[in-house]
Short mmCIF file of C-alpha atoms (C1' of nucleotides) in Angstrom, two decimals:
data_model
loop_
_atom_site.label_atom_id
_atom_site.label_comp_id
_atom_site.label_asym_id
_atom_site.label_seq_id
_atom_site.Cartn_x
_atom_site.Cartn_y
_atom_site.Cartn_z
CA MET A 24 0.31 99.17 70.84
CA THR A 25 -1.89 97.80 73.70
CA VAL A 26 -3.28 99.34 75.93
CA ASP A 27 -3.92 99.84 79.64
CA PRO A 28 -7.51 99.42 79.79
CA THR A 29 -7.64 100.82 83.90
CA LEU A 30 -5.73 104.22 82.85
CA LEU A 31 -9.15 106.20 83.17
CA ASP A 32 -9.90 104.45 85.95
CA ASP A 33 -7.00 105.72 87.61
CA LEU A 34 -7.28 108.97 86.33
CA GLU A 35 -10.59 109.52 87.97
CA TRP A 36 -9.38 107.67 91.28
CA ARG A 37 -6.59 109.93 91.80
CA GLY A 38 -8.70 112.65 90.66
CA LEU A 39 -6.95 113.95 87.15
CA ILE A 40 -10.50 114.32 85.31
CA ALA A 41 -12.11 117.95 86.29
CA HIS A 42 -14.29 118.20 83.22
CA SER A 43 -13.96 116.04 80.00
CA THR A 44 -15.66 115.51 76.80
CA ASP A 45 -18.21 112.73 76.19
CA ARG A 46 -16.69 110.31 78.85
CA GLU A 47 -17.97 106.96 77.20
CA ALA A 48 -16.66 107.91 74.21
CA LEU A 49 -13.51 108.84 75.36
CA ARG A 50 -13.37 105.30 77.82
CA ASP A 51 -13.68 104.48 74.36
CA ALA A 52 -10.93 105.77 72.82
CA LEU A 53 -8.35 105.20 75.37
CA THR A 54 -9.40 101.23 75.64
CA GLN A 55 -9.44 100.25 71.99
CA GLY A 56 -5.75 101.85 70.52
CA SER A 57 -2.70 104.02 71.09
CA VAL A 58 -4.25 107.57 70.79
CA ARG A 59 -2.34 110.09 70.16
CA PHE A 60 -2.38 113.21 72.34
CA TYR A 61 -0.82 116.53 73.45
CA VAL A 62 -0.82 119.36 75.83
CA GLY A 63 0.32 122.33 75.90
CA PHE A 64 2.70 124.75 77.46
CA ASP A 65 3.18 128.74 76.96
CA PRO A 66 5.56 129.58 77.64
CA THR A 67 5.04 132.33 79.98
CA ALA A 68 8.11 132.22 82.40
CA PRO A 69 11.59 131.09 82.10
CA SER A 70 10.77 127.87 84.26
CA LEU A 71 7.69 125.70 84.77
CA HIS A 72 5.92 125.11 87.77
CA MET A 73 3.87 123.14 89.97
CA GLY A 74 1.18 123.84 88.26
CA ASN A 75 2.66 122.42 85.09
CA LEU A 76 3.95 119.84 86.54
CA VAL A 77 0.68 118.33 86.58
CA GLN A 78 0.10 118.17 83.52
CA ILE A 79 3.69 117.26 82.73
CA LEU A 80 3.03 114.14 84.93
CA THR A 81 -0.81 113.31 83.28
CA ALA A 82 1.39 113.02 79.98
CA ARG A 83 3.81 110.27 81.70
CA ARG A 84 0.31 108.52 82.22
CA LEU A 85 -0.93 108.24 79.51
CA GLN A 86 2.29 107.30 77.92
CA GLN A 87 2.69 104.72 80.73
CA ALA A 88 0.37 102.95 79.61
CA GLY A 89 0.61 102.79 75.99
CA HIS A 90 -1.00 106.78 74.39
CA THR A 91 1.66 108.25 72.55
CA PRO A 92 2.15 111.56 73.33
CA PHE A 93 2.94 115.11 71.87
CA ALA A 94 4.93 118.16 74.62
CA LEU A 95 3.68 121.54 72.79
CA VAL A 96 5.60 124.66 73.40
CA GLY A 97 3.46 127.66 72.13
CA GLY A 98 6.71 130.13 70.69
CA ALA A 99 3.98 131.25 68.93
CA THR A 100 1.13 131.23 72.44
CA GLY A 101 2.91 132.52 74.26
CA MET A 102 3.28 135.64 71.67
CA ILE A 103 -0.28 136.39 72.88
CA GLY A 104 -1.00 135.14 75.98
CA ASP A 105 -3.95 133.15 77.54
CA PRO A 106 -6.72 136.22 79.26
CA ARG A 107 -7.18 136.08 82.63
CA ASP A 108 -9.49 137.73 85.60
CA SER A 109 -6.67 139.85 86.86
CA GLY A 110 -6.03 142.08 83.95
CA GLU A 111 -4.52 142.35 80.40
CA ARG A 112 -1.11 141.15 80.02
CA THR A 113 1.87 142.62 78.92
CA LEU A 114 3.70 141.81 75.60
CA ASN A 115 7.02 139.76 76.60
CA SER A 116 9.51 140.22 73.21
CA LEU A 117 9.90 138.03 70.67
CA ASP A 118 13.53 137.42 72.28
CA THR A 119 13.18 136.47 75.78
CA VAL A 120 9.85 133.79 74.76
CA LYS A 121 12.55 132.59 72.23
CA GLU A 122 14.67 131.83 75.17
CA TRP A 123 12.23 130.94 77.53
CA VAL A 124 10.83 128.43 75.35
CA GLY A 125 13.70 126.41 74.84
CA ARG A 126 13.54 126.25 78.64
CA VAL A 127 10.35 124.90 78.94
CA ARG A 128 11.60 122.29 76.28
CA GLY A 129 14.58 121.61 78.21
CA GLN A 130 12.10 120.78 80.97
CA ILE A 131 9.53 118.41 79.38
CA GLU A 132 11.82 116.18 78.05
CA PRO A 133 13.20 114.86 81.17
CA TYR A 134 9.83 113.35 82.11
CA LEU A 135 8.26 111.52 78.74
CA ASP A 136 9.99 108.45 76.76
CA PHE A 137 10.74 109.22 72.93
CA GLU A 138 12.17 106.54 72.55
CA GLY A 139 9.88 103.22 70.58
CA ALA A 140 6.59 102.48 69.83
CA ASN A 141 4.36 105.34 71.26
CA GLY A 142 7.43 107.19 71.99
CA ALA A 143 6.65 110.83 72.32
CA THR A 144 7.10 114.11 70.46
CA MET A 145 8.22 117.60 70.72
CA VAL A 146 6.43 120.34 68.42
CA ASN A 147 6.28 124.37 69.19
CA ASN A 148 2.41 125.74 67.87
CA TYR A 149 5.32 128.51 66.39
CA ASP A 150 6.25 126.45 63.18
CA TRP A 151 2.22 126.50 62.04
CA THR A 152 1.17 129.95 63.48
CA ALA A 153 4.51 132.55 61.70
CA SER A 154 3.64 132.26 58.55
CA LEU A 155 0.36 132.17 57.81
CA SER A 156 -1.51 135.11 56.77
CA THR A 157 -4.45 137.38 58.52
CA ILE A 158 -7.20 136.57 56.00
CA ASP A 159 -6.24 132.46 55.72
CA PHE A 160 -6.95 132.74 59.69
CA LEU A 161 -9.42 134.73 59.68
CA ARG A 162 -10.93 132.18 56.21
CA ASP A 163 -9.90 129.08 58.29
CA VAL A 164 -10.25 130.12 61.65
CA GLY A 165 -11.90 132.85 62.87
CA LYS A 166 -15.27 131.22 60.56
CA HIS A 167 -15.91 128.43 62.77
CA PHE A 168 -15.85 130.79 65.84
CA PRO A 169 -19.11 132.61 67.09
CA VAL A 170 -18.47 135.50 68.71
CA ASN A 171 -21.74 135.72 71.09
CA ARG A 172 -20.07 132.46 72.34
CA MET A 173 -16.65 133.64 72.65
CA LEU A 174 -18.22 135.89 74.97
CA ALA A 175 -19.76 134.37 76.87
CA ARG A 176 -16.89 132.66 78.57
CA ASP A 177 -16.22 132.96 82.03
CA VAL A 178 -12.46 135.01 81.20
CA VAL A 179 -13.85 136.72 79.43
CA LYS A 180 -17.45 138.06 80.66
CA SER A 181 -14.67 139.05 84.13
CA ARG A 182 -12.94 140.81 81.75
CA LEU A 183 -15.54 142.57 79.77
CA GLU A 184 -15.77 145.28 82.37
CA ALA A 185 -11.98 145.47 82.86
CA GLY A 186 -11.53 145.78 78.91
CA ILE A 187 -9.80 143.07 77.59
CA SER A 188 -8.18 143.68 73.98
CA TYR A 189 -8.23 141.80 71.13
CA THR A 190 -5.58 140.12 70.98
CA GLU A 191 -5.84 137.82 74.76
CA PHE A 192 -10.07 137.13 73.59
CA SER A 193 -8.65 135.69 70.43
CA TYR A 194 -6.44 133.36 72.10
CA ILE A 195 -8.24 130.55 72.02
CA LEU A 196 -8.93 130.82 68.35
CA LEU A 197 -4.94 129.81 67.83
CA GLN A 198 -5.70 127.30 70.63
CA SER A 199 -8.23 125.63 69.06
CA MET A 200 -6.30 125.87 65.92
CA ASP A 201 -2.87 124.05 67.37
CA PHE A 202 -5.48 120.94 68.20
CA LEU A 203 -6.68 121.02 65.08
CA GLU A 204 -3.02 120.97 63.14
CA LEU A 205 -1.86 118.27 64.71
CA TYR A 206 -4.79 116.62 64.36
CA ARG A 207 -4.82 117.93 60.58
CA GLN A 208 -0.52 116.44 60.65
CA TYR A 209 -0.68 113.24 63.47
CA GLY A 210 -4.03 112.33 63.84
CA VAL A 211 -3.76 114.08 67.88
CA THR A 212 -7.11 113.00 69.20
CA LEU A 213 -6.42 113.66 72.79
CA GLN A 214 -5.68 117.20 74.32
CA PHE A 215 -5.93 117.72 78.31
CA GLY A 216 -4.74 121.23 80.64
CA GLY A 217 -5.74 122.70 83.74
CA SER A 218 -9.17 123.24 84.04
CA ASP A 219 -8.53 127.04 83.40
CA GLN A 220 -7.95 125.43 80.14
CA TRP A 221 -11.79 124.20 79.09
CA GLY A 222 -12.54 126.26 76.64
CA ASN A 223 -9.54 126.72 75.32
CA LEU A 224 -9.89 122.69 75.13
CA THR A 225 -13.13 121.78 73.86
CA GLY A 226 -12.99 125.15 71.19
CA GLY A 227 -10.43 122.78 69.54
CA ALA A 228 -12.62 119.58 70.02
CA GLU A 229 -15.00 121.31 68.10
CA LEU A 230 -13.22 122.64 65.53
CA ILE A 231 -11.60 119.75 64.42
CA ARG A 232 -15.28 118.48 63.99
CA ARG A 233 -16.83 121.68 62.25
CA ALA A 234 -13.86 122.08 60.36
CA GLU A 235 -13.51 118.45 59.43
CA ALA A 236 -15.86 115.98 61.42
CA GLY A 237 -13.28 115.08 62.71
CA LYS A 238 -14.01 112.96 66.09
CA ALA A 239 -11.44 114.49 69.23
CA HIS A 240 -11.77 114.20 72.76
CA ALA A 241 -10.83 116.48 76.09
CA PHE A 242 -10.12 116.60 79.59
CA ALA A 243 -8.73 118.67 82.32
CA THR A 244 -7.00 118.57 85.58
CA PRO A 245 -8.25 119.90 88.56
CA LEU A 246 -6.61 122.84 90.07
CA ILE A 247 -4.70 122.52 92.93
CA THR A 248 -5.19 124.65 95.71
CA LYS A 249 -4.88 124.58 99.64
CA SER A 250 -7.84 123.75 102.21
CA ASP A 251 -8.79 127.28 101.81
CA GLY A 252 -9.05 127.51 98.17
CA THR A 253 -6.31 129.56 98.07
CA LYS A 254 -3.86 129.22 95.02
CA TYR A 255 -1.00 127.55 96.44
CA GLY A 256 2.60 128.89 95.98
CA LYS A 257 1.55 132.52 96.96
CA THR A 258 3.65 131.74 99.98
CA GLU A 259 7.60 133.72 100.24
CA GLY A 260 9.07 132.74 96.94
CA GLY A 261 6.26 132.25 95.10
CA ALA A 262 5.55 130.10 92.85
CA LEU A 263 6.53 126.52 92.95
CA TRP A 264 8.87 126.74 90.67
CA LEU A 265 10.76 123.43 88.73
CA ASP A 266 14.34 125.38 87.62
CA PRO A 267 16.39 124.52 91.04
CA GLU A 268 18.39 128.32 89.90
CA MET A 269 14.79 129.39 90.45
CA MET A 270 14.24 127.04 93.63
CA SER A 271 16.75 125.44 95.54
CA PRO A 272 16.24 121.00 95.75
CA TYR A 273 16.18 121.62 99.34
CA ALA A 274 13.00 124.24 99.22
CA PHE A 275 11.16 122.73 96.99
CA HIS A 276 11.11 119.35 98.84
CA GLN A 277 10.32 121.41 102.22
CA PHE A 278 7.35 122.92 100.54
CA TRP A 279 6.55 119.14 100.09
CA LEU A 280 7.17 117.94 103.41
CA ASN A 281 4.81 120.83 104.98
CA VAL A 282 1.80 120.52 103.40
CA GLU A 283 -1.17 119.80 105.00
CA ASP A 284 -2.67 116.44 106.84
CA ALA A 285 -5.99 117.81 104.47
CA LYS A 286 -4.05 117.45 101.42
CA VAL A 287 -1.72 114.72 101.45
CA GLY A 288 -3.73 112.37 100.07
CA GLU A 289 -4.82 113.93 96.93
CA LEU A 290 -0.88 115.42 96.69
CA LEU A 291 -0.06 111.45 96.68
CA ARG A 292 -2.29 110.82 94.07
CA VAL A 293 -2.23 113.57 91.10
CA PHE A 294 1.90 114.01 91.58
CA THR A 295 2.86 110.46 92.50
CA PHE A 296 3.58 107.05 91.11
CA PHE A 297 2.60 105.38 94.02
CA SER A 298 0.08 103.03 93.04
CA ARG A 299 -3.40 103.08 95.11
CA ALA A 300 -2.48 100.46 97.44
CA GLU A 301 0.24 102.45 98.14
CA ILE A 302 -1.68 105.51 98.27
CA GLU A 303 -3.75 104.24 100.33
CA GLU A 304 -1.77 103.25 103.58
CA LEU A 305 0.49 106.59 103.41
CA GLU A 306 -3.72 107.87 104.14
CA ALA A 307 -4.10 106.00 107.36
CA VAL A 308 -1.53 106.00 108.31
CA THR A 309 -0.95 109.94 108.62
CA ALA A 310 -4.58 109.47 109.88
CA ALA A 311 -3.81 107.58 112.05
CA GLU A 312 -0.54 108.81 113.25
CA PRO A 313 -0.72 112.15 111.85
CA PHE A 314 2.61 113.10 114.13
CA ARG A 315 4.89 111.29 111.54
CA ARG A 316 3.55 113.22 108.96
CA ALA A 317 4.53 109.82 106.96
CA GLY A 318 2.54 111.03 104.13
CA GLN A 319 4.05 114.43 103.44
CA LYS A 320 8.00 112.73 103.56
CA ALA A 321 6.75 110.50 101.44
CA LEU A 322 5.95 112.98 98.88
CA ALA A 323 8.30 115.50 99.88
CA ASP A 324 10.17 112.16 98.55
CA ALA A 325 8.68 111.45 95.48
CA VAL A 326 8.45 114.78 93.97
CA THR A 327 11.62 116.38 94.63
CA THR A 328 13.12 112.84 92.57
CA LEU A 329 10.70 113.11 90.29
CA VAL A 330 11.72 116.65 89.33
CA HIS A 331 15.07 116.90 90.79
CA GLY A 332 16.63 113.26 91.00
CA GLU A 333 17.39 111.47 93.42
CA ALA A 334 21.14 112.49 95.00
CA GLU A 335 18.91 116.14 94.94
CA THR A 336 16.77 114.55 97.23
CA GLU A 337 18.94 112.71 99.39
CA HIS A 338 20.80 116.15 99.95
CA ALA A 339 17.51 117.82 101.17
CA LYS A 340 16.82 115.07 103.59
CA ALA A 341 20.57 115.29 105.33
CA ALA A 342 20.31 118.66 105.25
CA ALA A 343 16.46 119.26 106.84
CA ALA A 344 17.58 116.48 109.45
CA ALA A 345 21.03 118.27 109.84
CA LEU A 346 18.64 121.63 110.13
CA PHE A 347 15.93 120.63 112.00
CA GLY A 348 17.10 117.33 114.34
CA THR A 349 17.97 117.95 117.94
CA GLY A 350 18.60 121.59 117.50
CA ASP A 351 22.54 120.72 118.79
CA LEU A 352 24.12 121.75 115.71
CA ALA A 353 27.34 122.11 118.15
CA GLY A 354 27.13 118.33 117.98
CA LEU A 355 26.79 117.64 113.92
CA ASN A 356 30.09 117.26 111.90
CA ALA A 357 31.65 120.15 109.99
CA ALA A 358 31.05 118.92 106.79
CA THR A 359 27.61 117.45 107.54
CA LEU A 360 26.16 121.62 108.43
CA ALA A 361 27.85 123.04 105.55
CA ALA A 362 26.00 120.88 103.34
CA ALA A 363 23.08 121.57 104.83
CA LEU A 364 23.67 124.64 105.70
CA ARG A 365 24.49 124.97 101.30
CA GLU A 366 21.12 123.50 100.42
CA ALA A 367 19.35 126.22 102.58
CA GLY A 368 21.33 129.46 101.19
CA THR A 369 25.07 130.55 102.13
CA ILE A 370 26.46 133.51 101.81
CA GLN A 371 29.84 134.80 103.07
CA ALA A 372 30.91 137.80 105.64
CA ALA A 373 33.44 139.38 107.14
CA PRO A 374 33.99 138.84 111.16
CA GLY A 375 32.28 142.28 113.29
CA THR A 376 29.30 142.25 110.96
CA SER A 377 26.76 142.72 113.15
CA TYR A 378 23.81 140.44 113.28
CA VAL A 379 21.27 142.82 111.57
CA ASP A 380 23.49 142.91 108.87
CA LEU A 381 23.54 139.29 108.29
CA LEU A 382 20.21 138.99 108.14
CA VAL A 383 19.87 141.27 105.55
CA GLU A 384 22.53 139.71 103.49
CA THR A 385 21.13 136.16 103.99
CA GLY A 386 17.75 137.26 102.19
CA LEU A 387 15.71 136.44 105.46
CA VAL A 388 14.95 139.64 106.42
CA LYS A 389 14.31 142.69 103.88
CA SER A 390 15.28 145.49 105.42
CA LYS A 391 17.38 146.28 108.65
CA GLY A 392 14.03 147.50 109.41
CA ASP A 393 12.65 144.39 109.13
CA ALA A 394 15.15 142.78 111.40
CA ARG A 395 14.68 144.49 114.13
CA ARG A 396 11.44 143.77 113.91
CA THR A 397 12.17 140.65 113.62
CA ILE A 398 14.21 140.53 116.32
CA ALA A 399 11.27 141.84 118.49
CA GLU A 400 8.55 139.71 117.76
CA GLY A 401 10.96 136.69 119.05
CA GLY A 402 12.00 135.61 115.58
CA ALA A 403 15.34 135.85 114.85
CA TYR A 404 17.54 132.80 115.90
CA LEU A 405 21.36 132.65 115.39
CA ASN A 406 22.67 128.52 116.02
CA ASN A 407 19.35 127.42 117.16
CA GLU A 408 18.97 130.11 119.75
CA ARG A 409 16.58 132.80 119.70
CA ILE A 410 18.15 136.87 119.39
CA THR A 411 16.96 139.89 121.56
CA ASP A 412 20.03 141.97 121.20
CA VAL A 413 19.18 144.63 118.17
CA ASP A 414 22.96 144.86 118.90
CA LEU A 415 24.34 141.79 118.25
CA VAL A 416 27.95 141.23 116.52
CA PRO A 417 28.50 137.26 116.20
CA ASP A 418 32.40 136.60 117.46
CA ALA A 419 34.73 133.79 117.27
CA SER A 420 32.78 131.98 119.84
CA HIS A 421 29.85 132.02 118.53
CA LEU A 422 31.21 130.10 115.05
CA VAL A 423 30.04 126.57 115.06
CA ALA A 424 31.84 123.97 112.53
CA GLY A 425 34.81 126.30 112.41
CA SER A 426 34.02 128.94 109.95
CA TRP A 427 30.34 129.04 110.04
CA LEU A 428 27.26 130.70 111.37
CA VAL A 429 23.73 129.41 110.79
CA LEU A 430 20.78 132.53 111.33
CA ARG A 431 17.21 131.12 111.13
CA ARG A 432 14.33 133.69 110.59
CA GLY A 433 10.91 131.82 112.02
CA LYS A 434 10.53 128.31 112.54
CA ARG A 435 11.49 127.42 109.01
CA ASN A 436 13.77 129.89 106.94
CA PHE A 437 17.87 129.36 107.45
CA ALA A 438 20.56 130.78 106.08
CA GLY A 439 24.32 129.88 106.78
CA VAL A 440 26.57 132.19 106.49
CA GLU A 441 30.92 132.05 107.11
CA ILE A 442 32.94 133.99 108.04
CA GLY A 443 36.06 134.75 106.32
"C1'" G B 7 -12.25 162.54 67.07
"C1'" G B 8 -16.40 164.86 71.32
"C1'" C B 9 -17.99 164.82 76.19
"C1'" A B 10 -17.48 162.37 80.90
"C1'" G B 11 -15.37 159.44 84.11
"C1'" A B 12 -10.74 155.98 86.63
"C1'" U B 13 -4.99 154.91 87.82
"C1'" U B 14 -3.31 154.70 95.93
"C1'" G B 15 1.19 150.53 99.17
"C1'" C B 16 1.39 142.64 97.35
"C1'" C B 17 -4.02 142.26 96.66
"C1'" C B 18 -8.91 145.37 96.92
"C1'" G B 19 -10.78 149.64 98.36
"C1'" A B 20 -10.79 154.80 102.03
"C1'" G B 21 -8.87 158.80 101.44
"C1'" C B 22 -10.36 164.85 97.37
"C1'" G B 23 -5.45 170.88 100.96
"C1'" G B 24 -2.05 170.64 106.11
"C1'" C B 25 -4.06 166.89 111.79
"C1'" C B 26 -1.01 161.34 105.67
"C1'" A B 27 3.79 156.55 105.30
"C1'" A B 28 -1.76 157.17 104.50
"C1'" U B 29 -8.39 153.80 107.08
"C1'" G B 30 -10.08 149.08 106.60
"C1'" G B 31 -10.65 144.10 104.90
"C1'" G B 32 -6.67 139.98 102.30
"C1'" A B 33 -2.91 138.41 101.92
"C1'" A B 34 2.23 138.26 103.86
"C1'" C B 35 5.17 137.62 107.93
"C1'" G B 36 6.80 136.71 113.83
"C1'" G B 37 4.56 134.36 118.16
"C1'" A B 38 2.22 130.91 121.38
"C1'" C B 39 -0.24 126.18 121.05
"C1'" U B 40 1.35 121.24 117.69
"C1'" G B 41 4.00 117.54 114.13
"C1'" U B 42 8.24 122.47 110.03
"C1'" A B 43 0.96 120.31 109.87
"C1'" A B 44 -4.64 123.07 109.82
"C1'" A B 45 -7.81 125.84 112.99
"C1'" U B 46 -7.29 129.71 116.65
"C1'" C B 47 -5.84 133.60 119.53
"C1'" C B 48 -2.17 137.61 120.01
"C1'" G B 49 1.18 141.35 116.89
"C1'" U B 50 3.94 143.11 112.88
"C1'" C B 51 2.69 144.06 107.92
"C1'" G B 52 7.32 152.33 103.65
"C1'" G B 53 13.18 152.92 104.00
"C1'" U B 54 16.74 154.50 108.03
"C1'" G B 55 20.28 152.92 114.61
"C1'" U B 56 15.92 156.22 116.57
"C1'" A B 57 15.21 161.65 115.33
"C1'" U B 58 8.44 166.52 117.85
"C1'" G B 59 14.33 163.69 112.32
"C1'" C B 60 15.62 162.74 107.40
"C1'" C B 61 13.93 160.13 102.64
"C1'" U B 62 10.48 157.63 99.36
"C1'" U B 63 5.62 156.35 97.70
"C1'" C B 64 -0.49 157.71 95.86
"C1'" G B 65 -0.52 156.59 87.08
"C1'" A B 66 4.01 159.82 84.62
"C1'" A B 67 6.58 164.53 84.12
"C1'" G B 68 5.29 170.08 85.42
"C1'" G B 69 2.89 174.08 88.13
"C1'" U B 70 -0.43 176.70 91.68
"C1'" U B 71 0.50 176.83 97.02
"C1'" C B 72 3.63 178.87 103.41
"C1'" G B 73 1.49 173.28 102.68
"C1'" A B 74 -0.51 168.81 97.81
"C1'" A B 75 -2.18 161.41 97.47
"C1'" U B 76 -5.68 165.59 97.12
"C1'" C B 77 -6.20 171.93 93.56
"C1'" C B 78 -4.01 173.19 87.38
"C1'" U B 79 -1.05 171.72 82.62
"C1'" U B 80 0.10 168.71 79.06
"C1'" C B 81 1.49 162.79 78.14
"C1'" A B 82 -0.05 157.77 79.05
"C1'" U B 83 -3.39 153.38 80.37
"C1'" C B 84 -8.59 152.25 81.27
"C1'" U B 85 -14.06 153.03 81.11
"C1'" G B 86 -18.24 154.72 79.51
"C1'" C B 87 -21.42 158.27 76.97
"C1'" C B 88 -21.75 160.51 71.75
"C1'" A B 89 -20.24 160.92 66.91
#
RNA sequence: GGCAGAUUGCCCGAGCGGCCAAUGGGAACGGACUGUAAAUCCGUCGGUGUAUGCCUUCGAAGGUUCGAAUCCUUCAUCUGCCA
């Protein structure tokens, strides 16, 4: 298997390597032959999100460069929970974790190639953890972990005041053991993950060194944040889910389209497979003519296509064009408008339902009080016209494209209502 | 096992018997400006069609009181000290 010797340079250029073990040793390993590597995903929710996508796409980059992926779903680690600053997690039931394992697995598979010389392998750490005895675990794994070093980790330090259970404190042993297990079973010598995983990554590499006198590598991808340093995905619906049931392809596409100028280049490098030349061109165009948002459009189209496919991307684009285009909804043909609204989200309602109730029913606002407040603030629209009358009851004269009402809250939150 | 302290709205954090739906900050949301950006400024930020109203909220359940987030009891969780 020949490998692409420029891989590491490309990863570095894309900003995908926030930390790594000995960089030169890593470079040597990645240029000498196909490296078996792994990246893990814990089933902590019914769907993966934007943060996980960074790992998935990075795995794909490595595979395309000739390396061999092992994608791990954390059936075991998901039962325990990685410690986080916000406090102790609530344990999920075995049934819940099992269900999420299945979903997460299905979300990873489309991005990797399971055929060929460097075909990917799916593993579940539940397989080698479930039957492990406590005594064996403590003797074989625990012995290699100095508690003083574990206490010095940032996450643990931050939790010492508020409290941390032994369960979460031990998480690093499980993840480290995974690396050791994959090293023994498959010869896996590289693990990567998000930068918040750095301690777990090096923990595994060190365990391999201590237990097997083996040489293993690790690197961490950066945390993707907004330019003010806060996390992405905290707007409106919460996280940026990959599951189309949890976040529509339209909403997903809209998210990328609305990314701030200052972040377009970084996101293009991390989330797309455009070449360096293509990305630099897009950055130049965005800098010169920011109002055209060429970078955002390319980003939104590329990522949505990766995650949801070409057809969904076209639907999302068409919907956006219809809703944001000229603003003249009456000028659209019925099929176009109906299709656009279905992307944005629609409900059915009976004739004579008040505008306030419609806002609530579409979910654009969370209560009638919120709806009235929004109208008072001038943030409520019907068919792209601002509504000022709190008591408005839409009638037949408001219908567009036959039986539709187009509700909007704020600048860009649309919902369709089909009257009938 | 004993003693002490903590638990407030999305988050942080005041309040310590009535003036508390509960100060303040952040987040979020709406408006203005723009490009369906960023920054900035202004406004909103428990529910209820409009009532000096009513309902739900200050870890949970009871209780004291004309009246409790504020006092008492029990329970849960967390923290510290002592065994």
